[in-house]
XYZ file of C-alpha atoms in Angstrom:
237
model
C -21.297 -48.534 18.841
C -19.730 -45.244 17.807
C -16.361 -47.336 18.377
C -17.701 -49.948 15.571
C -19.100 -47.169 13.723
C -15.469 -45.283 14.276
C -13.276 -48.179 13.268
C -15.474 -48.656 9.961
C -14.555 -45.288 7.850
C -11.207 -45.159 9.596
C -9.779 -46.454 6.458
C -11.603 -44.247 3.763
C -11.059 -40.852 5.836
C -7.403 -41.783 6.064
C -6.633 -42.540 2.234
C -9.409 -39.656 1.400
C -7.595 -37.555 2.774
C -3.908 -38.654 1.492
C -5.277 -38.304 -1.595
C -6.316 -34.588 -1.148
C -2.352 -34.002 0.629
C -1.032 -35.644 -2.985
C -2.876 -33.392 -4.749
C -1.623 -30.665 -3.590
C 2.589 -31.894 -3.511
C 2.872 -30.205 -7.723
C 2.747 -26.785 -5.821
C 6.607 -27.371 -4.254
C 7.279 -28.444 -7.094
C 6.163 -24.644 -8.974
C 8.790 -21.988 -9.486
C 8.833 -18.317 -9.865
C 5.563 -16.288 -9.683
C 3.582 -18.504 -9.032
C 5.368 -20.463 -6.002
C 6.226 -18.255 -4.783
C 2.730 -17.823 -4.044
C 1.402 -20.728 -3.832
C 3.513 -22.673 -2.062
C 2.467 -21.601 1.529
C -1.128 -21.656 0.603
C -0.681 -25.374 -0.234
C 1.368 -26.042 3.114
C -1.631 -24.042 5.462
C -4.296 -26.022 3.502
C -1.844 -29.124 3.974
C -1.249 -28.492 7.614
C -5.470 -27.863 8.880
C -6.617 -31.058 6.909
C -3.644 -33.090 8.516
C -5.202 -31.389 12.322
C -8.342 -32.075 11.219
C -7.473 -36.010 10.727
C -6.072 -35.861 13.842
C -9.263 -35.079 15.445
C -11.645 -37.179 13.945
C -10.265 -40.057 14.332
C -8.952 -39.685 17.873
C -11.120 -36.897 19.289
C -14.255 -37.283 17.683
C -15.044 -41.011 18.527
C -15.438 -39.871 22.284
C -16.474 -36.728 22.624
C -19.538 -38.687 20.940
C -19.010 -41.578 23.230
C -20.088 -38.533 26.303
C -22.595 -37.651 23.714
C -24.679 -39.407 22.059
C -25.594 -41.514 24.063
C -29.031 -43.368 24.412
C -31.220 -44.219 21.710
C -33.098 -40.562 21.740
C -29.797 -38.604 21.333
C -28.615 -42.036 18.612
C -31.653 -42.102 16.321
C -31.747 -45.133 16.234
C -34.920 -46.700 13.748
C -34.928 -50.489 12.498
C -34.865 -48.619 8.859
C -32.633 -46.050 10.020
C -34.310 -41.928 9.222
C -36.115 -41.050 6.878
C -33.500 -39.119 4.409
C -31.219 -42.144 5.230
C -33.553 -44.539 3.943
C -34.051 -42.448 0.663
C -29.810 -41.165 0.348
C -29.325 -45.209 0.710
C -31.774 -46.218 -1.636
C -31.095 -43.665 -4.072
C -27.398 -44.536 -3.958
C -28.544 -47.992 -3.955
C -30.910 -47.892 -7.278
C -27.818 -45.545 -9.024
C -25.166 -48.263 -8.553
C -27.280 -50.891 -9.735
C -27.502 -49.105 -12.972
C -24.146 -47.802 -12.991
C -23.936 -52.250 -13.584
C -26.186 -53.142 -15.817
C -25.540 -49.977 -18.525
C -21.552 -49.907 -17.504
C -20.248 -50.769 -21.086
C -22.221 -46.992 -21.933
C -20.841 -45.477 -18.798
C -17.286 -46.423 -19.780
C -17.886 -45.216 -23.254
C -19.099 -42.241 -22.178
C -16.553 -41.395 -19.150
C -13.489 -41.841 -22.164
C -14.791 -39.369 -24.554
C -15.737 -37.027 -21.852
C -11.661 -38.057 -20.686
C -11.130 -37.025 -24.295
C -12.513 -33.885 -25.336
C -11.455 -32.644 -21.024
C -7.427 -33.049 -22.280
C -8.351 -31.521 -25.341
C -10.794 -28.745 -24.409
C -7.148 -28.302 -20.881
C -4.453 -28.208 -24.052
C -6.811 -25.330 -25.515
C -6.476 -23.442 -22.419
C -3.888 -20.684 -21.634
C -0.616 -21.236 -19.114
C -0.261 -18.046 -18.013
C -1.071 -17.972 -14.438
C -1.773 -14.503 -14.620
C -3.751 -12.468 -16.952
C -1.186 -10.228 -18.961
C -2.112 -6.161 -17.392
C -3.388 -3.342 -19.579
C -2.644 -0.738 -17.662
C -2.625 2.487 -20.734
C 0.723 2.672 -19.194
C 4.683 0.616 -20.226
C 7.415 0.001 -18.063
C 10.392 -1.060 -20.000
C 13.591 -1.432 -17.381
C 17.221 -0.838 -19.802
C 19.547 -1.928 -18.768
C 23.336 -1.561 -20.353
C 26.791 -3.546 -19.417
C 28.360 -3.463 -16.161
C 30.679 -0.403 -16.101
C 29.324 2.284 -18.878
C 29.483 5.060 -16.711
C 25.488 7.074 -16.827
C 26.384 9.901 -19.216
C 27.064 6.791 -21.798
C 23.541 4.803 -20.019
C 21.911 8.018 -20.997
C 23.275 7.984 -24.018
C 22.461 4.302 -24.905
C 18.869 4.227 -22.695
C 17.662 7.973 -25.331
C 17.304 6.187 -28.445
C 15.342 3.729 -26.626
C 13.516 7.086 -25.374
C 13.242 8.049 -29.604
C 12.112 4.820 -31.047
C 9.459 4.989 -28.537
C 8.328 8.407 -29.893
C 8.065 7.028 -32.576
C 5.391 5.166 -32.878
C 1.328 7.224 -32.877
C -0.192 5.287 -29.677
C 2.883 7.349 -27.684
C 2.524 10.459 -26.907
C 4.962 10.848 -24.126
C 7.852 9.374 -22.240
C 9.590 9.527 -18.711
C 13.214 7.837 -18.311
C 15.200 8.115 -14.871
C 18.281 7.648 -15.681
C 20.493 5.731 -12.754
C 20.060 4.275 -8.826
C 22.344 4.187 -5.739
C 24.271 1.003 -6.096
C 22.167 -0.294 -2.970
C 18.984 0.341 -3.180
C 16.002 -1.712 -2.435
C 15.261 -1.752 -6.168
C 16.211 -5.172 -8.036
C 18.097 -2.799 -10.903
C 20.924 -0.623 -9.220
C 24.167 1.285 -10.317
C 25.433 3.638 -13.931
C 23.547 1.089 -15.889
C 19.741 0.608 -15.390
C 17.185 2.652 -16.180
C 13.173 2.684 -15.885
C 10.897 4.548 -18.736
C 7.266 4.691 -18.700
C 4.692 5.544 -21.607
C 1.517 5.735 -20.763
C -0.199 4.921 -24.677
C -4.058 5.228 -25.865
C -5.104 2.527 -28.465
C -6.885 4.386 -31.796
C -6.780 2.003 -35.045
C -4.641 -1.113 -33.945
C -5.244 -4.176 -31.949
C -2.903 -4.560 -27.780
C -1.247 -7.034 -29.947
C -0.256 -5.644 -32.823
C 0.869 -2.627 -30.440
C 3.457 -4.481 -28.899
C 4.397 -6.179 -31.705
C 5.557 -2.527 -32.808
C 7.574 -1.674 -29.641
C 9.029 -5.075 -29.347
C 11.108 -5.043 -32.815
C 11.256 -0.958 -32.244
C 13.375 -1.822 -29.223
C 14.647 -4.846 -30.330
C 16.693 -2.291 -32.588
C 18.693 -0.122 -30.584
C 21.634 -2.836 -28.764
C 23.840 -2.630 -26.714
C 21.285 -2.275 -23.856
C 19.038 -5.445 -22.458
C 15.782 -4.595 -22.321
C 12.013 -6.560 -20.238
C 8.508 -4.904 -21.370
C 6.249 -4.348 -19.330
C 3.809 -2.873 -16.800
C 3.716 -0.924 -13.731
C 1.088 -3.945 -11.328
C 3.372 -5.944 -12.900
C 6.468 -4.783 -12.626
C 5.862 -3.689 -8.610
C 5.165 -7.827 -8.049
C 8.688 -8.778 -10.265
C 10.764 -6.513 -7.586
C 8.163 -7.737 -4.716
C 8.792 -11.349 -5.612
């Protein structure tokens, strides 16, 4: 009896497991921070799910044949136990009604699908929301080969532009790094600027737009605007 039950559900278990595994395959095609964070999760989930499948179709039936023997352990009754009888009856009634009103159900499912796609299109696409930490971390890189003195002179223009923004009261800057340091931007042509800010009359979006416009005026420099936590995550990954 245990063998017959195992054979009966074996294909269903295998197919259900494969469907879940296939659903995780797109994780391996993600790039950037999303891929770095989610690929290990996908590998772990797929390996553990596959291992549980092997146990379910091999070890579990064998243990059941030894441990679940006799009518008392199996709970054999004429119509099964009460829970099984209730679930079977409820499921049969639900299937019968679904087949009788199949047009209504199909139309309702189609409407829900369209609504879901519309709502999905309006969702944000960012993996992590933008952090609002109260401080901007700005990476400024001049052309390769520029001396430390010249880099300091060019990037001082960035400091002046930032200090003209009402929400920013002061800035701090580190210009130049050792060539072989652990930071991704090294050399005399790189700088890192911290600019704490406090929002008063303008919104965060208006403030950031002003920052981008002002820093966009500075020529001969590549600027990346971030915040402390996001900046550290980017370099860690």
